Amino acid sequence: MVISNDIVDALFAQFGEQDITRMSIREVGKLVAQIEEKSGVEFIHMELGVPGLPASTIAIAAVGTCIIYFIVEKTVGLRLDREKELEGLDQSLHGEH
């Protein structure tokens, strides 16, 4: 089923924004709900977050990233010493002028 451009245009005008990329996710959600209500057609499923990615997976990835960070920091280090940093990375690491 095709949704009338008139419905979509009228609802966009109510939001005061013609560019959907400038709208927040909440505004897009409200717009979609109103279009579905006025047209009687459910055409999009909106959800916050990353579809199909459970929170436990995100938590495991975050904890794993922190562990890797601390291991690298304690073994190799992530920063140069102050003198090399002030000298500049090109000069201290690569010998470039």
Tab-separated table of N, CA and C in Angstrom, residues 5-94:
chain	number	residue	atom	x	y	z
A	5	ASN	N	1.550	11.243	-0.301
A	5	ASN	CA	2.537	12.306	-0.051
A	5	ASN	C	1.930	13.457	0.740
A	6	ASP	N	0.640	13.694	0.534
A	6	ASP	CA	-0.030	14.793	1.232
A	6	ASP	C	0.012	14.577	2.747
A	7	ILE	N	-0.214	13.338	3.190
A	7	ILE	CA	-0.169	13.018	4.621
A	7	ILE	C	1.236	13.269	5.163
A	8	VAL	N	2.226	12.741	4.474
A	8	VAL	CA	3.615	12.872	4.924
A	8	VAL	C	4.035	14.344	4.939
A	9	ASP	N	3.733	15.065	3.869
A	9	ASP	CA	4.113	16.479	3.781
A	9	ASP	C	3.456	17.308	4.882
A	10	ALA	N	2.174	17.048	5.146
A	10	ALA	CA	1.457	17.794	6.182
A	10	ALA	C	2.060	17.539	7.562
A	11	LEU	N	2.412	16.295	7.840
A	11	LEU	CA	2.988	15.982	9.146
A	11	LEU	C	4.410	16.529	9.278
A	12	PHE	N	5.179	16.488	8.209
A	12	PHE	CA	6.509	17.107	8.230
A	12	PHE	C	6.381	18.595	8.529
A	13	ALA	N	5.406	19.251	7.912
A	13	ALA	CA	5.201	20.686	8.116
A	13	ALA	C	4.881	20.989	9.581
A	14	GLN	N	4.144	20.094	10.236
A	14	GLN	CA	3.820	20.283	11.652
A	14	GLN	C	5.088	20.247	12.514
A	15	PHE	N	6.068	19.459	12.102
A	15	PHE	CA	7.309	19.364	12.860
A	15	PHE	C	8.226	20.550	12.597
A	16	GLY	N	7.965	21.289	11.519
A	16	GLY	CA	8.770	22.452	11.210
A	16	GLY	C	10.147	22.118	10.649
A	17	GLU	N	10.320	20.898	10.202
A	17	GLU	CA	11.607	20.474	9.638
A	17	GLU	C	11.339	19.612	8.417
A	18	GLN	N	11.927	19.982	7.287
A	18	GLN	CA	11.716	19.214	6.062
A	18	GLN	C	12.813	18.186	5.815
A	19	ASP	N	13.908	18.270	6.572
A	19	ASP	CA	15.041	17.363	6.402
A	19	ASP	C	15.058	16.371	7.556
A	20	ILE	N	14.722	15.135	7.265
A	20	ILE	CA	14.627	14.116	8.318
A	20	ILE	C	15.974	13.857	8.984
A	21	THR	N	17.067	14.109	8.290
A	21	THR	CA	18.382	13.861	8.879
A	21	THR	C	18.725	14.858	9.978
A	22	ARG	N	17.987	15.931	10.067
A	22	ARG	CA	18.222	16.939	11.111
A	22	ARG	C	17.320	16.728	12.317
A	23	MET	N	16.477	15.714	12.272
A	23	MET	CA	15.556	15.426	13.370
A	23	MET	C	16.193	14.435	14.343
A	24	SER	N	15.832	14.533	15.615
A	24	SER	CA	16.312	13.565	16.599
A	24	SER	C	15.576	12.244	16.405
A	25	ILE	N	16.110	11.182	16.975
A	25	ILE	CA	15.467	9.863	16.847
A	25	ILE	C	14.074	9.883	17.473
A	26	ARG	N	13.896	10.653	18.536
A	26	ARG	CA	12.570	10.749	19.162
A	26	ARG	C	11.578	11.457	18.240
A	27	GLU	N	12.044	12.514	17.579
A	27	GLU	CA	11.168	13.220	16.641
A	27	GLU	C	10.794	12.328	15.467
A	28	VAL	N	11.759	11.572	14.966
A	28	VAL	CA	11.473	10.641	13.868
A	28	VAL	C	10.462	9.600	14.325
A	29	GLY	N	10.638	9.087	15.533
A	29	GLY	CA	9.679	8.112	16.075
A	29	GLY	C	8.269	8.670	16.158
A	30	LYS	N	8.155	9.919	16.635
A	30	LYS	CA	6.839	10.567	16.722
A	30	LYS	C	6.249	10.778	15.334
A	31	LEU	N	7.093	11.222	14.395
A	31	LEU	CA	6.631	11.440	13.022
A	31	LEU	C	6.121	10.144	12.412
A	32	VAL	N	6.886	9.069	12.582
A	32	VAL	CA	6.491	7.763	12.039
A	32	VAL	C	5.166	7.316	12.647
A	33	ALA	N	5.018	7.466	13.955
A	33	ALA	CA	3.774	7.067	14.614
A	33	ALA	C	2.584	7.850	14.062
A	34	GLN	N	2.772	9.142	13.834
A	34	GLN	CA	1.681	9.960	13.296
A	34	GLN	C	1.354	9.593	11.851
A	35	ILE	N	2.382	9.309	11.058
A	35	ILE	CA	2.129	8.888	9.670
A	35	ILE	C	1.370	7.574	9.650
A	36	GLU	N	1.780	6.633	10.498
A	36	GLU	CA	1.081	5.343	10.570
A	36	GLU	C	-0.364	5.531	11.008
A	37	GLU	N	-0.581	6.411	11.998
A	37	GLU	CA	-1.933	6.645	12.512
A	37	GLU	C	-2.830	7.268	11.434
A	38	LYS	N	-2.325	8.292	10.747
A	38	LYS	CA	-3.127	8.983	9.727
A	38	LYS	C	-3.377	8.118	8.497
A	39	SER	N	-2.378	7.290	8.122
A	39	SER	CA	-2.509	6.503	6.895
A	39	SER	C	-3.121	5.128	7.138
A	40	GLY	N	-3.026	4.642	8.385
A	40	GLY	CA	-3.513	3.297	8.677
A	40	GLY	C	-2.564	2.199	8.211
A	41	VAL	N	-1.351	2.585	7.840
A	41	VAL	CA	-0.356	1.632	7.336
A	41	VAL	C	0.841	1.612	8.286
A	42	GLU	N	1.136	0.425	8.806
A	42	GLU	CA	2.347	0.294	9.617
A	42	GLU	C	3.481	-0.026	8.662
A	43	PHE	N	4.440	0.901	8.550
A	43	PHE	CA	5.458	0.723	7.531
A	43	PHE	C	6.885	0.705	8.046
A	44	ILE	N	7.077	0.974	9.309
A	44	ILE	CA	8.449	0.988	9.820
A	44	ILE	C	8.450	0.566	11.283
A	45	HIS	N	9.490	-0.153	11.665
A	45	HIS	CA	9.642	-0.546	13.058
A	45	HIS	C	10.800	0.256	13.624
A	46	MET	N	10.544	1.082	14.605
A	46	MET	CA	11.572	1.923	15.206
A	46	MET	C	11.908	1.383	16.591
A	47	GLU	N	13.194	1.311	16.886
A	47	GLU	CA	13.608	0.975	18.243
A	47	GLU	C	14.909	1.699	18.534
A	48	LEU	N	15.101	2.049	19.787
A	48	LEU	CA	16.335	2.713	20.177
A	48	LEU	C	17.407	1.659	20.379
A	49	GLY	N	18.628	2.016	20.173
A	49	GLY	CA	19.724	1.079	20.321
A	49	GLY	C	20.053	0.427	18.995
A	50	VAL	N	20.827	-0.630	19.079
A	50	VAL	CA	21.260	-1.344	17.883
A	50	VAL	C	20.401	-2.589	17.753
A	51	PRO	N	19.596	-2.691	16.686
A	51	PRO	CA	18.735	-3.861	16.531
A	51	PRO	C	19.546	-5.153	16.509
A	52	GLY	N	19.111	-6.126	17.273
A	52	GLY	CA	19.733	-7.444	17.273
A	52	GLY	C	21.001	-7.537	18.103
A	53	LEU	N	21.381	-6.491	18.809
A	53	LEU	CA	22.584	-6.526	19.629
A	53	LEU	C	22.179	-6.401	21.095
A	54	PRO	N	22.194	-7.534	21.825
A	54	PRO	CA	21.749	-7.496	23.223
A	54	PRO	C	22.705	-6.702	24.110
A	55	ALA	N	22.154	-6.148	25.177
A	55	ALA	CA	22.949	-5.344	26.110
A	55	ALA	C	24.102	-6.138	26.698
A	56	SER	N	23.904	-7.443	26.925
A	56	SER	CA	24.980	-8.262	27.504
A	56	SER	C	26.187	-8.323	26.566
A	57	THR	N	25.957	-8.354	25.270
A	57	THR	CA	27.052	-8.361	24.303
A	57	THR	C	27.829	-7.056	24.363
A	58	ILE	N	27.116	-5.953	24.478
A	58	ILE	CA	27.767	-4.649	24.585
A	58	ILE	C	28.586	-4.583	25.872
A	59	ALA	N	28.030	-5.078	26.980
A	59	ALA	CA	28.742	-5.065	28.263
A	59	ALA	C	30.010	-5.905	28.194
A	60	ILE	N	29.930	-7.091	27.607
A	60	ILE	CA	31.109	-7.958	27.477
A	60	ILE	C	32.178	-7.279	26.635
A	61	ALA	N	31.781	-6.641	25.540
A	61	ALA	CA	32.730	-5.937	24.678
A	61	ALA	C	33.386	-4.774	25.416
A	62	ALA	N	32.615	-4.045	26.201
A	62	ALA	CA	33.159	-2.901	26.953
A	62	ALA	C	34.165	-3.364	27.998
A	63	VAL	N	33.818	-4.409	28.731
A	63	VAL	CA	34.724	-4.938	29.759
A	63	VAL	C	35.987	-5.489	29.102
A	64	GLY	N	35.827	-6.214	28.005
A	64	GLY	CA	36.982	-6.753	27.286
A	64	GLY	C	37.895	-5.656	26.783
A	65	THR	N	37.319	-4.572	26.268
A	65	THR	CA	38.106	-3.444	25.780
A	65	THR	C	38.886	-2.801	26.924
A	66	CYS	N	38.256	-2.649	28.082
A	66	CYS	CA	38.949	-2.075	29.245
A	66	CYS	C	40.110	-2.960	29.686
A	67	ILE	N	39.901	-4.260	29.701
A	67	ILE	CA	40.962	-5.189	30.095
A	67	ILE	C	42.139	-5.083	29.132
A	68	ILE	N	41.862	-5.072	27.845
A	68	ILE	CA	42.928	-4.948	26.839
A	68	ILE	C	43.662	-3.616	27.008
A	69	TYR	N	42.931	-2.544	27.243
A	69	TYR	CA	43.543	-1.231	27.445
A	69	TYR	C	44.538	-1.277	28.602
A	70	PHE	N	44.121	-1.821	29.751
A	70	PHE	CA	44.992	-1.834	30.922
A	70	PHE	C	46.194	-2.753	30.726
A	71	ILE	N	46.026	-3.859	30.022
A	71	ILE	CA	47.161	-4.745	29.736
A	71	ILE	C	48.185	-4.019	28.863
A	72	VAL	N	47.718	-3.368	27.803
A	72	VAL	CA	48.630	-2.640	26.912
A	72	VAL	C	49.294	-1.491	27.670
A	73	GLU	N	48.538	-0.767	28.465
A	73	GLU	CA	49.079	0.362	29.233
A	73	GLU	C	50.190	-0.095	30.182
A	74	LYS	N	50.004	-1.217	30.848
A	74	LYS	CA	50.990	-1.703	31.831
A	74	LYS	C	52.185	-2.382	31.173
A	75	THR	N	52.022	-2.958	29.987
A	75	THR	CA	53.133	-3.674	29.365
A	75	THR	C	53.931	-2.798	28.412
A	76	VAL	N	53.309	-2.175	27.462
A	76	VAL	CA	54.005	-1.400	26.442
A	76	VAL	C	53.863	0.098	26.679
A	77	GLY	N	52.736	0.486	27.228
A	77	GLY	CA	52.453	1.901	27.432
A	77	GLY	C	51.747	2.488	26.223
A	78	LEU	N	50.929	3.465	26.493
A	78	LEU	CA	50.169	4.099	25.417
A	78	LEU	C	50.648	5.517	25.132
A	79	ARG	N	51.534	6.041	25.975
A	79	ARG	CA	52.023	7.412	25.786
A	79	ARG	C	53.535	7.426	25.789
A	80	LEU	N	54.069	8.415	25.142
A	80	LEU	CA	55.510	8.646	25.177
A	80	LEU	C	55.872	9.361	26.470
A	81	ASP	N	57.178	9.354	26.793
A	81	ASP	CA	57.575	10.151	27.948
A	81	ASP	C	57.477	11.635	27.577
A	82	ARG	N	57.497	12.486	28.572
A	82	ARG	CA	57.242	13.919	28.373
A	82	ARG	C	58.225	14.561	27.390
A	83	GLU	N	59.514	14.215	27.481
A	83	GLU	CA	60.514	14.823	26.599
A	83	GLU	C	60.234	14.495	25.137
A	84	LYS	N	59.928	13.234	24.840
A	84	LYS	CA	59.659	12.829	23.456
A	84	LYS	C	58.360	13.460	22.951
A	85	GLU	N	57.408	13.607	23.849
A	85	GLU	CA	56.143	14.220	23.458
A	85	GLU	C	56.342	15.692	23.094
A	86	LEU	N	57.162	16.397	23.891
A	86	LEU	CA	57.438	17.802	23.605
A	86	LEU	C	58.283	17.968	22.345
A	87	GLU	N	59.190	17.021	22.108
A	87	GLU	CA	60.033	17.062	20.908
A	87	GLU	C	59.188	16.897	19.646
A	88	GLY	N	58.134	16.135	19.769
A	88	GLY	CA	57.249	15.884	18.632
A	88	GLY	C	57.364	14.448	18.185
A	89	LEU	N	56.251	13.870	17.790
A	89	LEU	CA	56.236	12.456	17.414
A	89	LEU	C	57.036	12.162	16.164
A	90	ASP	N	56.962	13.025	15.170
A	90	ASP	CA	57.721	12.781	13.933
A	90	ASP	C	59.216	12.688	14.226
A	91	GLN	N	59.708	13.620	15.035
A	91	GLN	CA	61.137	13.651	15.342
A	91	GLN	C	61.521	12.497	16.263
A	92	SER	N	60.776	12.286	17.344
A	92	SER	CA	61.191	11.294	18.340
A	92	SER	C	60.981	9.861	17.870
A	93	LEU	N	59.959	9.599	17.096
A	93	LEU	CA	59.686	8.224	16.663
A	93	LEU	C	60.267	7.888	15.304
A	94	HIS	N	60.270	8.853	14.385
A	94	HIS	CA	60.646	8.571	13.013
A	94	HIS	C	61.915	9.278	12.552
